Amino acid sequence: MLQTVWVSSPRSWALQESRSHRLGKKRCWKCRLVRTIIQHPCRRHAPKRSRRERMLRKIQICLCFCFVSGILYEISLLSSGVFSYLPMAQHYLTPEQVLNLGKSIIFLETTERLEPPPLVSCSVESAARIYQDRPIILFMRGLTNETALDMNTSYAAFSLLSSMKNVFIFPLQMETVFQETPLLQWYNQVVPEQEKNWVHVSSDASRLALIWKYGGIYMDTDVISIRPIPQESFLAAQKSRFSSNGIFGFPARHKFIWDCMENFVLKYNGNIWGNQGPFLMTRMLKTLCNLTDFQGTEDHSCQNISFLNPQRFYPIPYPAWSRYYQVWDKSPSFNHSYALHLWNFMNRNRKVVVAGSNTLAEKLYKTYCPSTYEDLIQNAKHRDLPGPEDVE
């Protein structure tokens, strides 16, 4: 246990010391060390010290400096500002412990699959590289507390992401996530098997609850980060006067997110795609702001919420989503973007990044998620190797 002692002068220190003697308290060696350094006679009236005494004095000062530095270092580990130096005992940390560090980047996988596809892996890796001082959390619906997956797993992408020092992968337990929110009653009444858009609706609800409870930034798993987002409270405009819910960020317990959860339940209709997602964010933003068209690359602001220009995340709009999988004569710079949404929901033909194709998506992989890209190349090489049946 650390003791706090206020020291105003050598005399007050001596008074405290004698008092503690009267109480029969034993001083620790740390107090004696600090006392030795602080309680000293004025140099002007002190007798001349021997060389040995001066050397001991220097050693004592060095020991005290090391001791104080050690305490400050341990305290600093509790803050997210030096998160990149935190030893990653990932298997022993709970979601609450990591989320409570603050300013997490949160991804959700609400299908039952356990192997993150390359685009999911790229999204998480790119965020981990751009936000090295923040926890990156991937919640997976198919993962349970009993599922033994770690860096040695046969799932290549899972192993890759688990090896990154600021990436955490946790089970998505919705009933726990919805506790103490308006969404819990809705979750207890809804029947997932009867919901045709359950994967999307459950994701829409989970992201609201997590950001309201812990704060941070939510990102879809088809978003590639390219530079840090400077705003703390923001929504992303998909186009003028229309908000996305694929990327947004707020401090914990923000009223706007609470209001969104209440409206989620009040106007719930799982048969309309996006009713609890981008349409929800848009109608709630309209209750606060008079939305206008964007001019150039300006952002809008209302009620201390930044409504970020479509260029920040959607420089390629959803009708042109396939351009990410095409070869460009000259690749765009995306100088005004913080991240890029690759519109995986629109990708019905399941276009993928192919090594050597020289598409825009391949170039993004190479630049912002090189480990995922290297893994993709290795997998392609393994597929191209002749099998036993091909060898004569």
Short mmCIF file of C-alpha atoms in Angstrom, two decimals:
data_model
loop_
_atom_site.label_atom_id
_atom_site.label_comp_id
_atom_site.label_asym_id
_atom_site.label_seq_id
_atom_site.Cartn_x
_atom_site.Cartn_y
_atom_site.Cartn_z
CA MET A 1 0.00 0.00 0.00
CA LEU A 2 1.30 3.44 -0.93
CA GLN A 3 1.18 6.20 1.67
CA THR A 4 0.77 9.87 0.78
CA VAL A 5 2.84 12.17 3.01
CA TRP A 6 2.70 15.94 2.70
CA VAL A 7 6.17 17.40 3.28
CA SER A 8 6.50 21.15 3.88
CA SER A 9 9.81 21.29 5.77
CA PRO A 10 12.34 19.06 7.55
CA ARG A 11 10.75 20.11 10.84
CA SER A 12 7.25 18.99 9.83
CA TRP A 13 8.71 15.70 8.58
CA ALA A 14 10.41 15.19 12.00
CA LEU A 15 7.15 15.91 13.79
CA GLN A 16 5.31 13.35 11.66
CA GLU A 17 8.09 10.89 12.25
CA SER A 18 8.02 11.25 16.03
CA ARG A 19 4.24 11.00 16.02
CA SER A 20 4.36 7.76 14.11
CA HIS A 21 6.93 6.45 16.61
CA ARG A 22 4.53 7.24 19.44
CA LEU A 23 1.85 5.28 17.61
CA GLY A 24 4.26 2.40 17.22
CA LYS A 25 4.18 2.46 13.42
CA LYS A 26 7.03 0.97 11.48
CA ARG A 27 8.36 3.09 8.66
CA CYS A 28 8.94 1.35 5.33
CA TRP A 29 12.32 1.47 3.59
CA LYS A 30 10.80 3.70 0.91
CA CYS A 31 9.95 6.37 3.46
CA ARG A 32 13.45 6.17 4.91
CA LEU A 33 14.91 6.57 1.43
CA VAL A 34 12.81 9.64 0.67
CA ARG A 35 13.55 11.03 4.13
CA THR A 36 17.27 10.62 3.59
CA ILE A 37 17.07 12.69 0.45
CA ILE A 38 14.59 15.35 1.52
CA GLN A 39 15.69 15.94 5.13
CA HIS A 40 19.16 17.37 4.81
CA PRO A 41 20.82 20.42 6.35
CA CYS A 42 21.35 23.49 4.28
CA ARG A 43 24.45 23.03 2.16
CA ARG A 44 25.85 26.36 3.37
CA HIS A 45 25.99 25.20 7.03
CA ALA A 46 26.71 21.54 6.44
CA PRO A 47 30.10 20.12 7.35
CA LYS A 48 32.27 19.14 4.44
CA ARG A 49 31.44 15.63 3.30
CA SER A 50 33.93 12.97 2.42
CA ARG A 51 34.17 11.55 -1.06
CA ARG A 52 32.53 8.35 0.15
CA GLU A 53 29.56 10.26 1.58
CA ARG A 54 29.12 12.21 -1.64
CA MET A 55 29.13 8.98 -3.63
CA LEU A 56 26.51 7.47 -1.30
CA ARG A 57 24.41 10.60 -1.75
CA LYS A 58 24.49 10.22 -5.56
CA ILE A 59 23.55 6.55 -5.28
CA GLN A 60 20.61 7.42 -3.02
CA ILE A 61 19.38 10.04 -5.48
CA CYS A 62 19.64 7.56 -8.39
CA LEU A 63 17.72 4.91 -6.42
CA CYS A 64 15.00 7.38 -5.56
CA PHE A 65 14.71 8.47 -9.19
CA CYS A 66 14.39 4.84 -10.33
CA PHE A 67 11.78 4.15 -7.67
CA VAL A 68 9.63 7.15 -8.62
CA SER A 69 10.04 6.39 -12.33
CA GLY A 70 8.84 2.84 -11.73
CA ILE A 71 5.70 4.06 -9.98
CA LEU A 72 4.96 6.57 -12.74
CA TYR A 73 5.45 3.88 -15.38
CA GLU A 74 2.99 1.53 -13.70
CA ILE A 75 0.45 4.33 -13.37
CA SER A 76 0.88 5.21 -17.04
CA LEU A 77 -0.05 1.66 -18.05
CA LEU A 78 -3.54 2.34 -16.77
CA SER A 79 -4.10 5.08 -19.34
CA SER A 80 -4.87 4.54 -22.99
CA GLY A 81 -2.26 7.12 -24.00
CA VAL A 82 0.47 4.50 -23.84
CA PHE A 83 -1.71 1.57 -24.75
CA SER A 84 0.74 0.39 -27.37
CA TYR A 85 3.22 -0.47 -24.61
CA LEU A 86 0.75 -2.50 -22.57
CA PRO A 87 1.78 -6.16 -22.28
CA MET A 88 -0.91 -8.06 -24.11
CA ALA A 89 -2.15 -10.73 -21.72
CA GLN A 90 -5.18 -10.94 -24.00
CA HIS A 91 -6.52 -14.22 -22.69
CA TYR A 92 -6.90 -12.82 -19.18
CA LEU A 93 -8.64 -9.52 -19.93
CA THR A 94 -12.42 -9.20 -20.04
CA PRO A 95 -14.27 -7.03 -22.56
CA GLU A 96 -15.17 -4.58 -19.77
CA GLN A 97 -11.53 -4.20 -18.71
CA VAL A 98 -10.47 -3.36 -22.26
CA LEU A 99 -13.47 -1.16 -23.04
CA ASN A 100 -12.99 0.77 -19.81
CA LEU A 101 -9.54 1.83 -21.02
CA GLY A 102 -11.51 4.21 -23.22
CA LYS A 103 -11.60 5.28 -26.86
CA SER A 104 -11.91 1.79 -28.29
CA ILE A 105 -12.41 1.12 -32.00
CA ILE A 106 -15.22 -1.43 -32.15
CA PHE A 107 -16.06 -3.93 -34.91
CA LEU A 108 -18.93 -6.43 -34.88
CA GLU A 109 -19.35 -9.79 -36.59
CA THR A 110 -22.97 -10.84 -36.05
CA THR A 111 -22.89 -13.93 -38.27
CA GLU A 112 -21.83 -17.28 -36.79
CA ARG A 113 -18.63 -17.57 -38.83
CA LEU A 114 -15.34 -17.89 -36.99
CA GLU A 115 -12.88 -17.25 -39.81
CA PRO A 116 -12.78 -13.53 -40.61
CA PRO A 117 -12.66 -13.09 -44.41
CA PRO A 118 -9.86 -10.94 -45.88
CA LEU A 119 -11.91 -7.72 -45.94
CA VAL A 120 -12.78 -8.07 -42.23
CA SER A 121 -9.16 -8.84 -41.45
CA CYS A 122 -8.03 -5.82 -43.48
CA SER A 123 -10.49 -3.52 -41.71
CA VAL A 124 -9.33 -4.58 -38.25
CA GLU A 125 -5.62 -4.58 -39.18
CA SER A 126 -5.78 -1.14 -40.78
CA ALA A 127 -7.46 0.29 -37.67
CA ALA A 128 -4.82 -1.34 -35.44
CA ARG A 129 -2.07 0.31 -37.49
CA ILE A 130 -3.70 3.75 -37.67
CA TYR A 131 -4.80 3.82 -34.01
CA GLN A 132 -1.81 2.21 -32.32
CA ASP A 133 -2.55 3.84 -28.95
CA ARG A 134 -6.16 2.60 -28.79
CA PRO A 135 -7.75 -0.81 -28.20
CA ILE A 136 -9.18 -2.41 -31.36
CA ILE A 137 -11.97 -4.84 -30.48
CA LEU A 138 -13.65 -7.36 -32.75
CA PHE A 139 -16.80 -8.85 -31.20
CA MET A 140 -17.83 -12.14 -32.84
CA ARG A 141 -21.26 -13.72 -32.46
CA GLY A 142 -19.94 -17.19 -33.30
CA LEU A 143 -17.29 -17.06 -30.61
CA THR A 144 -18.09 -18.31 -27.11
CA ASN A 145 -16.17 -18.35 -23.87
CA GLU A 146 -15.57 -22.06 -24.41
CA THR A 147 -14.20 -21.62 -27.94
CA ALA A 148 -10.45 -22.25 -27.78
CA LEU A 149 -9.01 -19.97 -30.42
CA ASP A 150 -5.66 -18.28 -30.14
CA MET A 151 -2.59 -17.45 -32.20
CA ASN A 152 -2.05 -21.16 -32.87
CA THR A 153 -5.49 -21.70 -34.36
CA SER A 154 -5.95 -23.09 -37.86
CA TYR A 155 -7.96 -20.00 -38.76
CA ALA A 156 -5.28 -17.90 -40.47
CA ALA A 157 -6.98 -14.51 -40.16
CA PHE A 158 -7.86 -15.15 -36.53
CA SER A 159 -4.25 -15.97 -35.79
CA LEU A 160 -3.05 -12.89 -37.68
CA LEU A 161 -5.32 -10.50 -35.81
CA SER A 162 -4.67 -12.10 -32.42
CA SER A 163 -0.96 -11.50 -32.85
CA MET A 164 -1.43 -7.71 -33.10
CA LYS A 165 -0.70 -6.14 -29.73
CA ASN A 166 -3.69 -3.78 -29.55
CA VAL A 167 -6.30 -6.13 -31.10
CA PHE A 168 -8.76 -8.01 -28.89
CA ILE A 169 -11.30 -10.58 -30.08
CA PHE A 170 -14.23 -11.27 -27.76
CA PRO A 171 -17.55 -13.17 -27.89
CA LEU A 172 -20.55 -10.98 -28.66
CA GLN A 173 -23.03 -11.67 -25.84
CA MET A 174 -26.00 -9.50 -26.73
CA GLU A 175 -27.99 -9.97 -23.57
CA THR A 176 -25.02 -8.66 -21.59
CA VAL A 177 -24.44 -5.81 -24.04
CA PHE A 178 -28.08 -4.65 -23.81
CA GLN A 179 -28.19 -4.57 -20.01
CA GLU A 180 -29.10 -1.13 -18.61
CA THR A 181 -30.28 0.13 -22.01
CA PRO A 182 -33.74 0.54 -23.62
CA LEU A 183 -32.76 -2.28 -25.99
CA LEU A 184 -32.95 -5.07 -23.40
CA GLN A 185 -36.76 -5.22 -23.38
CA TRP A 186 -36.81 -5.30 -27.19
CA TYR A 187 -34.18 -8.07 -27.26
CA ASN A 188 -36.15 -10.20 -24.78
CA GLN A 189 -39.29 -9.92 -26.92
CA VAL A 190 -37.90 -10.28 -30.44
CA VAL A 191 -37.68 -13.71 -32.12
CA PRO A 192 -34.47 -13.80 -34.21
CA GLU A 193 -35.65 -16.73 -36.35
CA GLN A 194 -38.59 -14.62 -37.55
CA GLU A 195 -36.44 -11.62 -38.45
CA LYS A 196 -35.35 -11.59 -42.09
CA ASN A 197 -32.70 -8.92 -41.42
CA TRP A 198 -31.57 -10.22 -38.03
CA VAL A 199 -27.83 -10.11 -38.81
CA HIS A 200 -28.12 -6.41 -39.64
CA VAL A 201 -30.69 -5.46 -37.00
CA SER A 202 -28.77 -7.14 -34.17
CA SER A 203 -25.62 -5.37 -35.34
CA ASP A 204 -27.43 -2.01 -35.43
CA ALA A 205 -28.59 -2.51 -31.85
CA SER A 206 -25.28 -3.83 -30.51
CA ARG A 207 -23.21 -0.93 -31.85
CA LEU A 208 -25.52 1.61 -30.21
CA ALA A 209 -25.38 -0.11 -26.82
CA LEU A 210 -21.60 -0.54 -26.86
CA ILE A 211 -20.86 3.05 -27.83
CA TRP A 212 -23.37 4.39 -25.31
CA LYS A 213 -21.87 2.34 -22.47
CA TYR A 214 -18.19 2.75 -23.22
CA GLY A 215 -17.71 5.42 -25.87
CA GLY A 216 -15.28 5.22 -28.77
CA ILE A 217 -15.69 4.68 -32.50
CA TYR A 218 -17.77 2.04 -34.22
CA MET A 219 -16.73 0.86 -37.70
CA ASP A 220 -18.26 -1.65 -40.09
CA THR A 221 -16.05 -4.59 -41.00
CA ASP A 222 -15.73 -3.36 -44.59
CA VAL A 223 -14.12 -0.04 -43.62
CA ILE A 224 -10.40 0.44 -44.29
CA SER A 225 -8.78 3.10 -42.08
CA ILE A 226 -6.25 5.38 -43.75
CA ARG A 227 -5.72 8.18 -41.19
CA PRO A 228 -7.02 9.04 -37.69
CA ILE A 229 -10.43 10.63 -37.23
CA PRO A 230 -9.87 13.84 -35.22
CA GLN A 231 -13.47 14.35 -34.04
CA GLU A 232 -14.82 12.70 -30.88
CA SER A 233 -18.58 13.16 -31.41
CA PHE A 234 -19.45 12.58 -35.06
CA LEU A 235 -21.73 10.98 -37.60
CA ALA A 236 -20.69 10.17 -41.16
CA ALA A 237 -22.70 11.60 -44.02
CA GLN A 238 -23.28 9.01 -46.72
CA LYS A 239 -24.59 11.81 -48.90
CA SER A 240 -26.06 15.25 -48.28
CA ARG A 241 -28.78 15.18 -45.61
CA PHE A 242 -28.39 11.43 -45.04
CA SER A 243 -26.34 9.78 -42.30
CA SER A 244 -24.64 6.43 -42.32
CA ASN A 245 -24.44 4.25 -39.21
CA GLY A 246 -21.44 2.33 -40.56
CA ILE A 247 -19.02 4.70 -38.83
CA PHE A 248 -19.76 6.96 -35.87
CA GLY A 249 -18.12 8.00 -32.63
CA PHE A 250 -19.26 9.44 -29.30
CA PRO A 251 -18.14 9.67 -25.69
CA ALA A 252 -19.74 7.25 -23.24
CA ARG A 253 -23.28 8.02 -22.06
CA HIS A 254 -23.94 10.55 -24.78
CA LYS A 255 -27.58 11.62 -24.91
CA PHE A 256 -27.81 11.35 -28.70
CA ILE A 257 -27.02 7.63 -28.58
CA TRP A 258 -29.51 7.09 -25.74
CA ASP A 259 -32.20 8.84 -27.79
CA CYS A 260 -31.31 6.63 -30.76
CA MET A 261 -31.80 3.49 -28.65
CA GLU A 262 -35.20 4.71 -27.45
CA ASN A 263 -36.25 5.48 -31.03
CA PHE A 264 -34.92 2.07 -32.14
CA VAL A 265 -37.46 0.40 -29.85
CA LEU A 266 -40.28 2.89 -30.41
CA LYS A 267 -40.20 2.66 -34.21
CA TYR A 268 -38.87 -0.84 -34.63
CA ASN A 269 -39.63 -2.50 -37.94
CA GLY A 270 -37.27 -5.34 -38.77
CA ASN A 271 -38.81 -5.86 -42.22
CA ILE A 272 -37.44 -2.55 -43.53
CA TRP A 273 -33.73 -2.78 -44.15
CA GLY A 274 -31.89 0.12 -42.54
CA ASN A 275 -34.86 1.32 -40.50
CA GLN A 276 -32.83 0.74 -37.31
CA GLY A 277 -29.58 1.75 -39.01
CA PRO A 278 -28.88 4.70 -41.32
CA PHE A 279 -32.54 5.78 -41.40
CA LEU A 280 -32.57 5.85 -37.60
CA MET A 281 -29.41 7.99 -37.43
CA THR A 282 -30.77 10.35 -40.10
CA ARG A 283 -34.19 10.92 -38.52
CA MET A 284 -32.61 11.46 -35.08
CA LEU A 285 -30.09 13.94 -36.48
CA LYS A 286 -32.91 15.83 -38.20
CA THR A 287 -34.62 16.36 -34.85
CA LEU A 288 -31.54 18.35 -33.76
CA CYS A 289 -30.28 19.98 -36.93
CA ASN A 290 -31.46 21.69 -40.06
CA LEU A 291 -29.53 19.54 -42.54
CA THR A 292 -28.29 21.24 -45.70
CA ASP A 293 -26.30 20.15 -48.71
CA PHE A 294 -22.53 19.91 -48.42
CA GLN A 295 -20.38 22.34 -50.36
CA GLY A 296 -16.93 21.12 -51.34
CA THR A 297 -15.21 19.20 -48.54
CA GLU A 298 -16.66 21.16 -45.61
CA ASP A 299 -18.05 19.38 -42.55
CA HIS A 300 -21.22 20.40 -40.77
CA SER A 301 -21.68 20.78 -37.02
CA CYS A 302 -24.81 20.90 -34.90
CA GLN A 303 -25.40 20.56 -31.14
CA ASN A 304 -21.68 19.72 -30.69
CA ILE A 305 -22.03 16.80 -33.12
CA SER A 306 -19.89 16.86 -36.27
CA PHE A 307 -21.67 15.68 -39.41
CA LEU A 308 -18.72 14.70 -41.55
CA ASN A 309 -18.60 15.27 -45.30
CA PRO A 310 -19.23 12.24 -47.54
CA GLN A 311 -15.64 12.60 -48.75
CA ARG A 312 -14.42 11.52 -45.30
CA PHE A 313 -15.62 7.92 -45.70
CA TYR A 314 -17.64 7.62 -48.90
CA PRO A 315 -15.62 9.24 -51.71
CA ILE A 316 -16.84 6.36 -53.88
CA PRO A 317 -20.65 6.27 -53.39
CA TYR A 318 -22.55 3.02 -53.18
CA PRO A 319 -23.86 3.02 -56.81
CA ALA A 320 -20.21 2.95 -57.92
CA TRP A 321 -19.02 0.41 -55.30
CA SER A 322 -17.55 -1.95 -57.92
CA ARG A 323 -14.90 0.65 -58.81
CA TYR A 324 -12.93 -0.58 -55.80
CA TYR A 325 -12.44 -3.84 -57.70
CA GLN A 326 -11.42 -2.22 -60.98
CA VAL A 327 -8.05 -1.14 -62.35
CA TRP A 328 -7.60 2.64 -62.37
CA ASP A 329 -5.36 4.51 -64.78
CA LYS A 330 -4.43 6.74 -61.85
CA SER A 331 -5.37 5.76 -58.31
CA PRO A 332 -7.18 8.47 -56.30
CA SER A 333 -5.28 10.04 -53.42
CA PHE A 334 -8.19 10.14 -50.94
CA ASN A 335 -6.53 13.17 -49.34
CA HIS A 336 -9.81 14.26 -47.73
CA SER A 337 -10.72 10.82 -46.35
CA TYR A 338 -10.22 9.25 -42.92
CA ALA A 339 -11.38 5.79 -43.98
CA LEU A 340 -12.98 4.07 -46.97
CA HIS A 341 -16.20 2.09 -46.94
CA LEU A 342 -16.03 -0.74 -49.50
CA TRP A 343 -19.79 -1.43 -49.56
CA ASN A 344 -19.62 -5.17 -48.93
CA PHE A 345 -23.41 -5.34 -48.64
CA MET A 346 -23.65 -4.33 -52.29
CA ASN A 347 -21.07 -6.94 -53.29
CA ARG A 348 -23.58 -9.64 -54.21
CA ASN A 349 -21.20 -11.27 -56.69
CA ARG A 350 -18.60 -11.51 -53.92
CA LYS A 351 -15.79 -9.75 -55.71
CA VAL A 352 -12.52 -10.26 -53.81
CA VAL A 353 -9.02 -8.90 -53.86
CA VAL A 354 -6.84 -10.97 -56.15
CA ALA A 355 -3.07 -10.76 -55.79
CA GLY A 356 -1.53 -9.23 -58.89
CA SER A 357 -4.81 -7.86 -60.24
CA ASN A 358 -3.67 -4.24 -59.76
CA THR A 359 -7.16 -3.17 -58.69
CA LEU A 360 -7.77 -0.24 -56.38
CA ALA A 361 -8.75 -2.60 -53.55
CA GLU A 362 -5.50 -4.54 -53.93
CA LYS A 363 -3.49 -1.33 -53.65
CA LEU A 364 -5.42 -0.41 -50.48
CA TYR A 365 -4.64 -3.82 -49.00
CA LYS A 366 -0.95 -3.45 -49.80
CA THR A 367 -0.78 -0.03 -48.15
CA TYR A 368 -3.07 -0.26 -45.13
CA CYS A 369 -3.24 -3.97 -44.22
CA PRO A 370 0.01 -5.49 -45.51
CA SER A 371 -0.15 -8.52 -43.19
CA THR A 372 -3.59 -9.45 -44.50
CA TYR A 373 -2.33 -8.94 -48.05
CA GLU A 374 0.71 -11.15 -47.40
CA ASP A 375 -1.59 -13.82 -45.98
CA LEU A 376 -3.79 -13.52 -49.05
CA ILE A 377 -0.75 -14.06 -51.31
CA GLN A 378 0.35 -17.09 -49.29
CA ASN A 379 -3.12 -18.63 -49.50
CA ALA A 380 -3.14 -18.06 -53.27
CA LYS A 381 0.23 -19.83 -53.57
CA HIS A 382 -1.05 -22.80 -51.57
CA ARG A 383 -4.10 -23.06 -53.83
CA ASP A 384 -1.88 -23.01 -56.90
CA LEU A 385 0.42 -25.77 -55.63
CA PRO A 386 -0.24 -29.12 -57.36
CA GLY A 387 -2.02 -31.68 -55.20
CA PRO A 388 -1.16 -35.40 -55.04
CA GLU A 389 -3.69 -36.16 -57.75
CA ASP A 390 -1.90 -33.71 -60.08
CA VAL A 391 1.48 -35.38 -59.71
CA GLU A 392 2.21 -38.20 -62.15
#
